[in-house]
XYZ file of C-alpha atoms in Angstrom:
688
model
C -51.189 -72.784 -68.779
C -50.309 -69.475 -70.449
C -50.638 -69.594 -74.213
C -48.060 -66.912 -74.912
C -44.743 -68.681 -75.610
C -42.673 -65.858 -74.096
C -44.671 -66.070 -70.879
C -44.195 -69.840 -70.881
C -40.431 -69.385 -71.147
C -40.345 -66.789 -68.372
C -42.435 -68.906 -66.035
C -40.275 -71.938 -66.800
C -37.283 -70.000 -65.476
C -39.273 -69.024 -62.400
C -40.557 -72.487 -61.609
C -37.254 -74.238 -62.248
C -35.671 -71.829 -59.793
C -38.377 -72.369 -57.177
C -38.290 -76.142 -57.558
C -34.500 -76.398 -57.382
C -34.293 -74.283 -54.231
C -37.166 -76.173 -52.648
C -35.647 -79.580 -53.402
C -32.253 -78.488 -52.072
C -33.955 -76.883 -49.080
C -31.411 -74.128 -49.606
C -30.966 -71.153 -51.877
C -32.407 -67.852 -53.062
C -35.558 -68.146 -55.177
C -36.979 -64.623 -55.018
C -34.575 -62.747 -57.269
C -34.777 -65.358 -60.024
C -38.567 -65.131 -59.907
C -38.456 -61.335 -60.125
C -35.825 -61.030 -62.834
C -36.889 -63.909 -65.082
C -38.531 -61.512 -67.611
C -35.461 -59.266 -67.663
C -32.972 -62.096 -68.069
C -35.146 -63.845 -70.647
C -35.397 -60.694 -72.743
C -31.659 -60.085 -72.614
C -30.686 -63.659 -73.454
C -33.392 -64.596 -75.923
C -33.624 -61.316 -77.840
C -30.375 -59.378 -77.405
C -27.314 -61.287 -76.181
C -24.820 -62.024 -78.969
C -23.828 -65.500 -77.837
C -23.509 -68.862 -79.540
C -24.489 -71.717 -77.197
C -22.732 -74.209 -79.486
C -19.506 -72.195 -79.311
C -19.507 -70.684 -75.816
C -15.848 -69.589 -75.950
C -16.270 -67.587 -79.170
C -14.008 -64.569 -78.489
C -16.395 -61.828 -79.614
C -19.383 -63.090 -77.650
C -21.228 -60.696 -75.389
C -20.408 -61.339 -71.740
C -23.060 -61.866 -69.088
C -22.070 -61.492 -65.440
C -24.403 -62.457 -62.616
C -22.966 -60.275 -59.875
C -25.912 -61.278 -57.705
C -24.424 -64.761 -57.551
C -26.916 -65.922 -54.929
C -29.508 -65.910 -57.750
C -27.539 -68.691 -59.426
C -30.637 -70.651 -60.382
C -31.553 -67.810 -62.706
C -28.284 -68.341 -64.589
C -28.503 -72.129 -64.518
C -32.019 -71.985 -65.972
C -30.786 -69.712 -68.753
C -27.824 -71.981 -69.520
C -30.113 -75.011 -69.669
C -32.767 -73.412 -71.859
C -30.196 -71.835 -74.189
C -28.662 -75.264 -74.832
C -25.111 -74.186 -74.089
C -22.610 -76.941 -74.793
C -20.176 -78.161 -72.152
C -17.057 -76.405 -73.433
C -14.787 -75.232 -70.617
C -11.975 -72.666 -70.598
C -9.071 -74.094 -72.531
C -11.439 -75.477 -75.161
C -12.056 -78.789 -73.400
C -15.344 -80.175 -74.707
C -17.290 -82.955 -73.004
C -19.731 -83.448 -75.905
C -22.807 -82.849 -73.799
C -24.989 -79.955 -72.737
C -23.493 -77.704 -70.083
C -26.530 -78.473 -67.919
C -29.310 -81.010 -68.127
C -32.570 -81.012 -66.228
C -31.020 -83.649 -63.985
C -28.173 -81.251 -63.191
C -30.659 -78.600 -62.160
C -32.380 -81.122 -59.901
C -28.996 -81.569 -58.175
C -28.744 -77.866 -57.294
C -26.377 -77.252 -54.366
C -25.512 -80.950 -54.025
C -22.037 -82.452 -53.708
C -20.141 -82.623 -57.012
C -23.055 -81.219 -58.995
C -22.636 -78.788 -61.893
C -25.023 -76.401 -60.165
C -23.241 -75.152 -57.026
C -24.777 -72.567 -54.724
C -22.983 -69.708 -56.474
C -21.753 -69.744 -60.085
C -18.188 -70.981 -60.498
C -15.964 -70.259 -63.478
C -14.344 -73.430 -64.914
C -16.942 -75.539 -63.101
C -20.010 -74.865 -65.238
C -19.843 -73.960 -68.924
C -21.614 -70.676 -69.612
C -20.454 -69.112 -66.347
C -18.128 -66.247 -67.276
C -16.849 -65.504 -63.767
C -17.208 -66.770 -60.208
C -19.584 -64.580 -58.235
C -21.163 -64.607 -54.811
C -19.282 -62.049 -52.732
C -21.394 -59.049 -53.646
C -19.836 -56.378 -55.817
C -17.107 -58.627 -57.208
C -18.987 -59.356 -60.422
C -19.459 -55.634 -60.941
C -15.717 -55.124 -60.661
C -15.019 -58.086 -62.955
C -17.352 -56.656 -65.580
C -15.431 -53.374 -65.638
C -12.256 -55.382 -66.240
C -14.021 -57.226 -69.058
C -15.152 -53.957 -70.629
C -11.587 -52.606 -70.393
C -10.319 -55.817 -72.014
C -12.779 -55.504 -74.899
C -11.788 -51.875 -75.484
C -8.106 -52.798 -75.363
C -8.434 -55.739 -77.745
C -10.459 -53.652 -80.181
C -7.938 -50.815 -80.158
C -4.945 -53.135 -80.498
C -6.217 -55.687 -83.008
C -9.141 -54.321 -85.018
C -8.171 -53.158 -88.498
C -10.117 -51.407 -91.285
C -12.605 -53.953 -92.559
C -11.736 -56.343 -89.721
C -13.792 -55.539 -86.636
C -12.850 -58.527 -84.538
C -13.970 -57.053 -81.227
C -17.151 -55.022 -80.777
C -19.097 -56.895 -78.123
C -20.916 -55.726 -75.010
C -20.671 -56.650 -71.328
C -23.911 -57.023 -69.349
C -24.074 -57.362 -65.576
C -27.022 -58.158 -63.336
C -26.519 -56.531 -59.945
C -28.686 -55.798 -56.944
C -29.138 -53.611 -53.898
C -26.409 -55.520 -52.062
C -23.939 -54.983 -54.893
C -24.636 -51.280 -54.837
C -24.115 -51.096 -51.093
C -20.671 -52.703 -51.380
C -17.793 -50.284 -51.721
C -16.104 -52.285 -54.470
C -18.969 -51.662 -56.878
C -18.794 -47.936 -56.191
C -15.057 -47.952 -56.909
C -15.628 -49.937 -60.102
C -18.499 -47.724 -61.243
C -16.429 -44.609 -60.644
C -13.536 -45.764 -62.802
C -15.898 -47.096 -65.498
C -17.484 -43.666 -65.715
C -14.100 -41.972 -65.901
C -12.975 -44.346 -68.661
C -16.231 -43.812 -70.581
C -16.794 -47.524 -71.092
C -19.707 -47.399 -73.491
C -19.521 -51.174 -73.956
C -20.778 -51.823 -70.422
C -24.333 -52.092 -69.103
C -25.281 -52.869 -65.534
C -28.863 -53.984 -64.945
C -29.712 -53.096 -61.368
C -32.477 -55.049 -59.659
C -33.962 -52.462 -57.324
C -36.317 -54.627 -55.279
C -35.721 -52.767 -51.977
C -35.286 -56.007 -50.034
C -32.251 -57.363 -48.220
C -31.867 -60.155 -45.675
C -32.842 -57.947 -42.731
C -35.914 -56.551 -44.434
C -36.613 -53.384 -46.387
C -33.525 -51.561 -47.639
C -35.031 -48.447 -46.052
C -33.267 -49.452 -42.825
C -29.815 -48.830 -44.348
C -29.920 -47.768 -48.007
C -31.946 -44.700 -48.917
C -29.691 -42.780 -51.322
C -30.597 -42.070 -54.931
C -28.645 -44.649 -56.912
C -29.885 -42.902 -60.058
C -28.240 -39.612 -59.109
C -25.106 -41.311 -57.806
C -24.484 -43.029 -61.120
C -25.239 -39.889 -63.067
C -22.536 -38.238 -60.966
C -20.163 -41.056 -61.949
C -20.793 -40.147 -65.584
C -23.114 -43.036 -66.416
C -26.126 -43.067 -68.710
C -29.028 -43.975 -66.386
C -32.310 -45.511 -67.533
C -35.253 -46.933 -65.573
C -37.584 -49.854 -66.171
C -40.702 -49.217 -64.125
C -41.899 -52.824 -64.178
C -39.610 -55.835 -64.434
C -42.377 -57.712 -66.254
C -42.456 -55.221 -69.144
C -40.351 -57.123 -71.665
C -41.112 -54.725 -74.495
C -39.810 -51.737 -72.590
C -36.798 -53.790 -71.481
C -35.916 -54.481 -75.111
C -36.177 -50.759 -75.840
C -33.913 -49.847 -72.939
C -31.335 -52.464 -73.915
C -31.239 -51.027 -77.424
C -30.823 -47.535 -75.993
C -27.984 -48.754 -73.763
C -26.220 -50.405 -76.708
C -26.567 -47.239 -78.761
C -24.887 -45.123 -76.064
C -21.227 -45.712 -76.857
C -19.628 -42.805 -74.987
C -20.458 -43.857 -71.418
C -21.568 -46.926 -69.479
C -25.263 -47.483 -68.846
C -27.158 -48.374 -65.690
C -30.680 -49.724 -66.180
C -32.555 -49.516 -62.894
C -35.172 -52.278 -62.858
C -38.032 -51.933 -60.389
C -39.035 -55.444 -59.411
C -40.908 -57.343 -56.736
C -38.804 -60.065 -55.179
C -40.577 -63.421 -55.284
C -43.083 -62.086 -57.827
C -46.175 -64.250 -57.915
C -45.797 -65.789 -54.464
C -49.134 -65.007 -52.767
C -47.769 -64.554 -49.241
C -44.029 -63.945 -49.623
C -43.693 -61.687 -52.665
C -42.003 -58.423 -51.725
C -40.678 -59.766 -48.422
C -37.263 -60.675 -47.051
C -38.504 -64.251 -46.630
C -38.458 -64.650 -50.420
C -34.778 -63.723 -50.595
C -32.672 -66.438 -49.030
C -34.895 -69.389 -48.150
C -37.100 -71.923 -49.937
C -40.661 -70.693 -50.317
C -42.117 -73.825 -48.738
C -44.097 -76.596 -50.413
C -47.496 -74.934 -50.092
C -46.253 -71.499 -51.205
C -44.656 -73.105 -54.261
C -47.973 -74.773 -55.119
C -49.889 -71.540 -54.779
C -47.312 -69.607 -56.780
C -47.541 -72.126 -59.608
C -51.283 -71.768 -59.525
C -50.862 -67.997 -59.875
C -48.634 -68.578 -62.923
C -51.197 -70.957 -64.401
C -48.718 -73.800 -63.965
C -49.386 -77.459 -63.127
C -49.265 -77.321 -59.346
C -48.032 -80.861 -58.820
C -45.360 -80.945 -61.511
C -41.786 -80.213 -60.472
C -38.990 -79.262 -62.854
C -41.549 -79.045 -65.632
C -40.388 -77.676 -68.987
C -43.312 -77.283 -71.406
C -42.925 -78.492 -74.951
C -41.492 -75.851 -77.234
C -39.873 -73.715 -74.525
C -36.195 -74.646 -75.154
C -36.802 -74.504 -78.895
C -38.294 -71.013 -78.727
C -35.540 -69.795 -76.423
C -32.871 -71.162 -78.745
C -34.570 -69.815 -81.858
C -33.497 -66.435 -80.556
C -30.102 -66.732 -78.900
C -28.795 -69.820 -80.715
C -29.874 -68.770 -84.205
C -28.507 -65.258 -83.779
C -25.332 -66.415 -82.061
C -24.520 -69.184 -84.537
C -24.702 -66.776 -87.474
C -22.559 -64.220 -85.662
C -19.886 -66.691 -84.554
C -19.671 -68.243 -88.042
C -19.230 -64.794 -89.537
C -16.534 -64.034 -86.980
C -14.668 -67.247 -87.757
C -14.668 -66.368 -91.454
C -13.503 -62.847 -90.666
C -10.696 -64.137 -88.465
C -9.499 -66.493 -91.215
C -9.229 -63.560 -93.602
C -7.595 -61.474 -90.868
C -5.011 -64.194 -90.272
C -4.071 -64.162 -93.944
C -3.568 -60.392 -93.957
C -2.255 -59.862 -90.413
C -0.494 -63.104 -89.435
C 1.557 -61.616 -86.582
C -1.460 -60.062 -84.888
C -3.467 -63.261 -85.399
C -0.668 -65.261 -83.797
C -0.774 -62.966 -80.765
C -4.522 -63.484 -80.488
C -4.013 -67.245 -80.662
C -1.763 -66.958 -77.614
C -4.280 -64.754 -75.798
C -7.142 -67.157 -76.451
C -5.033 -70.180 -75.418
C -3.331 -68.531 -72.437
C 0.141 -69.314 -73.782
C 3.335 -67.265 -73.781
C 4.896 -65.429 -76.713
C 8.265 -66.577 -77.997
C 11.150 -64.678 -76.471
C 9.172 -63.231 -73.583
C 12.130 -63.800 -71.236
C 14.954 -62.975 -73.644
C 15.792 -59.622 -72.040
C 15.464 -60.444 -68.351
C 18.497 -58.737 -66.823
C 21.246 -60.226 -64.672
C 22.385 -57.956 -61.857
C 26.016 -57.594 -60.807
C 26.994 -58.080 -57.186
C 26.636 -54.837 -55.277
C 26.974 -54.356 -51.529
C 24.836 -51.223 -51.653
C 22.298 -52.973 -53.832
C 18.901 -51.858 -54.985
C 15.393 -52.039 -53.554
C 13.572 -55.101 -54.821
C 10.699 -52.847 -55.944
C 13.204 -51.043 -58.212
C 14.763 -54.197 -59.650
C 11.248 -55.563 -60.170
C 10.345 -52.473 -62.178
C 13.326 -53.072 -64.454
C 12.502 -56.740 -64.922
C 8.799 -56.028 -65.508
C 9.599 -53.562 -68.271
C 11.980 -55.985 -69.975
C 9.368 -58.751 -69.910
C 6.385 -56.605 -70.864
C 8.012 -55.168 -73.988
C 8.236 -58.774 -75.278
C 4.803 -59.753 -73.931
C 2.410 -57.450 -75.810
C -0.733 -58.346 -73.872
C 0.768 -57.887 -70.408
C -0.953 -54.809 -69.013
C -1.565 -53.395 -65.547
C -1.026 -50.570 -63.153
C -1.328 -49.435 -59.576
C -3.671 -47.846 -57.073
C -2.119 -44.390 -57.585
C 1.275 -45.685 -56.462
C 3.296 -46.515 -59.565
C 6.119 -44.050 -58.674
C 6.507 -46.088 -55.464
C 5.745 -49.588 -56.736
C 7.827 -49.031 -59.908
C 5.211 -50.692 -62.094
C 4.855 -48.062 -64.817
C 5.741 -49.369 -68.267
C 8.160 -46.878 -69.783
C 9.198 -48.391 -73.124
C 8.113 -46.860 -76.436
C 4.516 -47.628 -77.310
C 3.401 -48.603 -73.807
C 1.122 -45.596 -73.313
C -1.735 -45.018 -70.923
C -5.151 -46.680 -71.089
C -7.407 -43.651 -71.165
C -10.173 -42.332 -73.390
C -8.894 -39.815 -75.936
C -10.530 -37.018 -73.925
C -8.048 -37.700 -71.112
C -5.011 -37.799 -73.369
C -4.589 -41.533 -73.874
C -5.920 -44.366 -75.985
C -7.806 -47.556 -75.280
C -4.708 -49.405 -76.487
C -2.493 -48.117 -73.668
C -0.857 -50.654 -71.402
C -0.594 -48.581 -68.217
C -3.798 -48.647 -66.209
C -4.456 -45.924 -63.665
C -6.801 -47.396 -61.057
C -6.744 -44.419 -58.714
C -6.962 -45.052 -54.976
C -9.283 -48.006 -55.505
C -7.408 -51.104 -54.367
C -10.476 -53.305 -54.006
C -11.802 -52.573 -57.485
C -8.275 -52.834 -58.892
C -8.121 -56.495 -57.890
C -11.607 -57.243 -59.216
C -10.903 -55.437 -62.483
C -7.653 -57.368 -62.879
C -9.615 -60.608 -62.584
C -11.921 -59.389 -65.352
C -8.918 -58.670 -67.562
C -7.462 -62.105 -66.878
C -10.753 -63.750 -67.846
C -10.065 -62.464 -71.376
C -6.608 -64.017 -71.534
C -4.843 -60.720 -70.937
C -1.879 -61.066 -68.565
C -2.872 -58.621 -65.865
C -0.854 -57.240 -62.994
C -1.697 -54.692 -60.325
C 0.252 -53.110 -57.528
C 0.131 -51.322 -54.204
C 1.698 -51.417 -50.759
C 1.636 -54.789 -49.000
C -0.321 -53.312 -46.090
C -3.125 -52.466 -48.509
C -3.457 -56.060 -49.644
C -5.988 -56.026 -46.808
C -8.288 -54.099 -49.152
C -7.821 -56.776 -51.803
C -8.413 -60.039 -49.971
C -11.688 -60.861 -51.808
C -10.367 -60.490 -55.380
C -7.123 -62.294 -54.542
C -9.138 -65.189 -53.153
C -11.340 -65.214 -56.253
C -8.257 -65.139 -58.501
C -7.293 -68.388 -56.835
C -10.765 -69.915 -57.013
C -10.861 -69.143 -60.748
C -7.226 -70.196 -61.325
C -6.398 -66.841 -62.890
C -2.709 -65.895 -63.332
C -3.044 -62.350 -62.022
C 0.184 -60.915 -60.617
C -0.183 -58.875 -57.426
C 2.870 -56.688 -56.843
C 3.073 -55.466 -53.250
C 5.932 -53.232 -52.154
C 6.920 -51.665 -48.826
C 6.804 -55.162 -47.434
C 8.070 -54.799 -43.832
C 8.980 -52.463 -40.995
C 11.625 -51.294 -43.463
C 8.940 -48.810 -44.500
C 10.305 -46.814 -41.574
C 8.874 -43.433 -40.663
C 5.372 -44.060 -42.023
C 4.860 -46.159 -38.930
C 2.660 -49.094 -37.919
C -0.336 -48.093 -40.054
C 1.817 -48.732 -43.122
C 4.091 -51.524 -41.878
C 2.742 -54.973 -42.803
C 2.984 -57.660 -40.128
C 0.281 -60.304 -40.603
C -0.218 -59.819 -44.353
C 2.335 -62.392 -45.506
C 0.781 -65.026 -43.261
C -2.673 -64.252 -44.625
C -1.539 -64.464 -48.229
C 0.401 -67.673 -47.611
C -2.669 -69.170 -45.968
C -4.834 -68.535 -49.036
C -5.052 -71.778 -51.039
C -3.723 -71.640 -54.577
C -1.761 -68.403 -54.237
C 1.973 -68.393 -54.918
C 3.721 -65.901 -52.644
C 7.281 -64.835 -53.450
C 9.479 -62.586 -51.305
C 12.799 -62.333 -53.144
C 16.032 -61.493 -51.349
C 17.883 -59.492 -53.984
C 17.699 -58.256 -57.569
C 18.586 -61.622 -59.095
C 15.968 -63.426 -57.023
C 13.531 -60.777 -58.271
C 14.463 -61.648 -61.857
C 13.970 -65.347 -61.152
C 10.700 -64.657 -59.349
C 9.355 -62.993 -62.484
C 10.721 -65.781 -64.668
C 8.923 -68.297 -62.451
C 5.577 -66.566 -61.987
C 5.086 -65.659 -65.644
C 5.131 -69.362 -66.479
C 2.401 -70.100 -63.930
C -0.921 -70.287 -65.781
C -3.306 -71.693 -63.198
C -3.065 -69.469 -60.139
C -2.284 -65.931 -59.001
C 1.088 -64.821 -57.716
C 2.038 -62.279 -55.081
C 5.388 -60.482 -55.168
C 6.392 -58.950 -51.829
C 9.065 -56.321 -52.446
C 11.141 -53.960 -50.355
C 11.158 -50.212 -50.144
C 14.777 -50.157 -48.940
C 17.889 -51.209 -50.827
C 18.910 -54.863 -50.587
C 22.498 -55.966 -51.271
C 22.846 -57.813 -54.567
C 24.388 -61.104 -53.489
C 27.559 -62.226 -55.254
C 26.473 -65.358 -57.079
C 30.073 -66.446 -57.624
C 30.332 -66.920 -53.879
C 26.762 -67.947 -53.176
C 24.370 -70.300 -54.988
C 22.645 -69.071 -58.154
C 19.281 -67.353 -57.800
C 17.696 -69.959 -60.086
C 17.114 -71.930 -56.900
C 14.142 -69.637 -56.306
C 12.052 -71.712 -58.723
C 11.977 -74.463 -56.082
C 10.780 -72.099 -53.381
C 13.791 -72.527 -51.105
C 17.400 -73.412 -51.723
C 20.763 -73.689 -49.997
C 22.404 -70.326 -50.467
C 25.652 -71.328 -48.789
C 26.792 -74.381 -46.882
C 29.467 -75.562 -44.487
C 31.792 -78.513 -44.896
C 30.058 -81.541 -43.430
C 27.008 -81.526 -41.236
C 25.961 -77.955 -40.299
C 25.791 -76.938 -36.668
C 22.871 -74.650 -37.397
C 20.601 -73.672 -40.283
C 19.755 -69.999 -40.769
C 16.763 -69.348 -42.993
C 15.096 -66.140 -44.113
C 13.129 -64.424 -46.852
C 13.442 -61.093 -48.610
C 15.399 -58.344 -46.910
C 16.369 -60.584 -44.011
C 18.467 -62.872 -46.207
C 21.131 -60.201 -46.267
C 21.029 -60.177 -42.476
C 21.625 -63.912 -42.100
C 24.449 -63.696 -44.650
C 26.237 -61.180 -42.401
C 25.543 -63.267 -39.313
C 26.918 -66.373 -40.998
C 30.206 -64.600 -41.691
C 30.665 -63.916 -37.975
C 29.643 -67.434 -37.010
C 31.973 -68.972 -39.555
C 34.854 -66.893 -38.189
C 34.086 -68.415 -34.777
C 34.201 -71.950 -36.156
C 30.452 -72.575 -36.238
C 29.300 -74.427 -39.331
C 26.305 -72.679 -40.865
C 23.930 -73.545 -43.675
C 22.128 -70.537 -45.200
C 18.720 -71.104 -46.765
C 16.820 -68.533 -48.779
C 13.082 -69.304 -48.646
C 11.353 -66.874 -51.015
C 8.263 -69.038 -51.584
C 6.899 -71.517 -49.087
C 4.245 -72.880 -51.430
C 6.738 -73.553 -54.241
C 8.973 -75.282 -51.699
C 6.109 -77.430 -50.419
C 5.382 -78.487 -54.010
C 8.851 -80.079 -54.295
C 9.479 -83.784 -53.660
C 10.200 -84.684 -50.063
C 13.728 -85.699 -51.013
C 14.491 -82.187 -52.202
C 12.897 -80.572 -49.158
C 14.916 -82.827 -46.875
C 18.071 -81.980 -48.778
C 17.540 -78.295 -48.034
C 16.321 -78.748 -44.457
C 17.743 -82.088 -43.267
C 15.415 -83.581 -40.633
C 18.369 -84.535 -38.449
C 19.547 -80.914 -38.164
C 17.132 -79.442 -35.659
C 19.229 -76.404 -34.731
C 17.459 -73.774 -36.782
C 16.797 -70.041 -36.779
C 14.250 -68.330 -39.031
C 14.346 -64.572 -39.582
C 11.544 -62.519 -41.116
C 10.167 -59.060 -40.424
C 6.623 -60.389 -40.286
C 4.339 -62.432 -38.065
C 5.590 -65.760 -36.729
C 2.625 -67.787 -37.968
C 3.798 -70.736 -40.050
C 7.515 -70.610 -39.357
C 7.363 -73.417 -36.790
C 6.813 -75.794 -39.721
C 10.421 -75.146 -40.679
C 12.083 -74.405 -37.348
C 10.407 -77.284 -35.504
C 9.583 -77.250 -31.823
C 13.136 -76.553 -30.701
C 14.163 -73.968 -33.286
C 14.027 -70.204 -32.839
C 12.408 -67.400 -34.772
C 13.333 -63.752 -34.981
C 10.070 -62.248 -36.150
C 7.549 -59.538 -35.338
C 5.361 -60.184 -32.297
C 3.355 -56.982 -32.545
C 2.994 -53.878 -34.651
C 5.890 -51.674 -35.710
C 6.631 -48.039 -34.934
C 7.427 -44.754 -36.623
C 11.195 -44.263 -36.912
C 14.001 -44.619 -39.430
C 14.296 -48.224 -40.604
C 17.715 -48.741 -39.016
C 16.411 -47.809 -35.591
C 13.436 -50.120 -35.996
C 15.701 -53.051 -36.843
C 17.539 -52.530 -33.564
C 14.341 -52.034 -31.554
C 12.743 -55.223 -32.858
C 15.848 -57.389 -32.773
C 16.739 -57.673 -36.443
C 20.475 -57.284 -35.941
C 23.501 -59.377 -36.735
C 24.198 -59.777 -33.016
C 20.683 -61.055 -32.341
C 20.909 -63.606 -35.144
C 24.371 -64.711 -34.018
C 23.188 -65.136 -30.422
C 20.196 -67.234 -31.515
C 22.389 -69.346 -33.784
C 24.860 -69.980 -30.961
C 22.066 -71.062 -28.649
C 20.748 -73.444 -31.279
C 24.203 -74.832 -32.022
C 24.849 -75.350 -28.315
C 27.769 -72.924 -28.409
C 26.684 -69.830 -26.519
C 29.160 -66.947 -26.335
């Protein structure tokens, strides 16, 4: 056995990782073995983190973007003695992980899943696994820290001055999202961010030389990063020096390139692709332990004194720092009670009083307004009363109408670019993928984040939207230009299948409001949702503002679908639609009514909110005994048969759109009053 206590700690991380993967017969041991010295040095000697108070707001953040190396993180959590305190402050009065939990790696209902999951395991700051996402999240975290510091720090009260550390790998740096995130981090001069890049030159297919030969060093220098190199991952002294140098560089983010050997110590598999994503094998584990000077026949062995030594660094340092912060915050609260109250809301994820007091009501207007425009008005009225609501667009705010224009909103930019770190308008540039990942990072700090783009470009954002849902983060995704109503830009910019994809994603609330008042109610509804992301699908073209004296109030939106107008007695046919097509079925109903056909109109802005209602309410909107139904939506058909049934009809898109004025496209693809009337007559058994 090694006599050096630091070496004992490092090899404990390595062997726990090997043993857990071997027992599970599944996992990725090699990276944990290679990076154990790096991670140990960061956590034991540098990270400002209190294991007894893991939600302390000014803690340093650690992101394992290489989520497949989850056993590295689980070993660190176990050895650090982190308590089981989950987001929301729920404490289970036990360690976050025990040795028994580590032995259950990748097993059903264990606390050690294959990739780290936020909410699931205390000490995990974000869900990672899809490569590059953690990198993007960490940029959002660094933005959040800068924003909180600028907004809430006061002379003598430095509440926020922490650092964000990210472990990433070759795969992360091949993914486009990490390049987007690194580019914007360099532009924003995020000196509170350090990425530690494991350059082991191995991927699943073999050496990275087959696909990845660029100079990452030069690329990041071009992004405006401070780039350092650790020649040997085992050199803990030099790693400490480089971490100190990174922390001292406050005017730009830092990349530390770590040269490592994957599976270090494995006599036959070190430095090979076989050490990446598979158990080493029983005999290779034995021989590797022998190389480490470890008991070859002992599994999940933690030598005496290892947790204590580990915690003597991180726990002692973190406890003192968090106690000092608590005392500082008490004094801050006495002097700045309003700001402290805002921070209480941010930490708890609750809403400020009066956040909805200025939501406008829109008068009936046949000409109407595009729902993107009414959304912009509503957003501004909410955000001015919701001080930690911040966001932006992928270079599209003039089109998505998401720019905050009230006094004091400002732009989030370094002073060199004419802004401040307290600005509330984020400029993501044409970086949709990173925009979503960054927004998740912001939300992980309790900031109410929104981002925006065209609905067609939600395709670029599928991974972060899915992770928003997995992490139960209330990010708002604002997508405009939501149909063939885009017009002349043509099929490349006209969304067809996107609504179906978003609706199919578990835990995502999708809202496609029909007019300005439904937009207002959509915002009122989604802002109160704390445990999942929301998607707003909004029009480019004007939508008539429905007269709510004649038709049902827009408050029905909160239930996902509601009866907009009804006939006397049992309806002959139900017409249902979302968004811009609601205006179409309203016009069709007027013609049908004049011909003596009894019509029920149903606005269905959110399928998932509707499905969450009791069956009695759903049946009251769509009575099971009325099977004559027509659904109208300028999108793919997928899913509508749930509401039309086997005998109902749909007027939907069955292919891609075309380049032409919107009015001509509506005729070409059958979105006309006459087409709706004809379908309704067929359903009602009263053809013309």
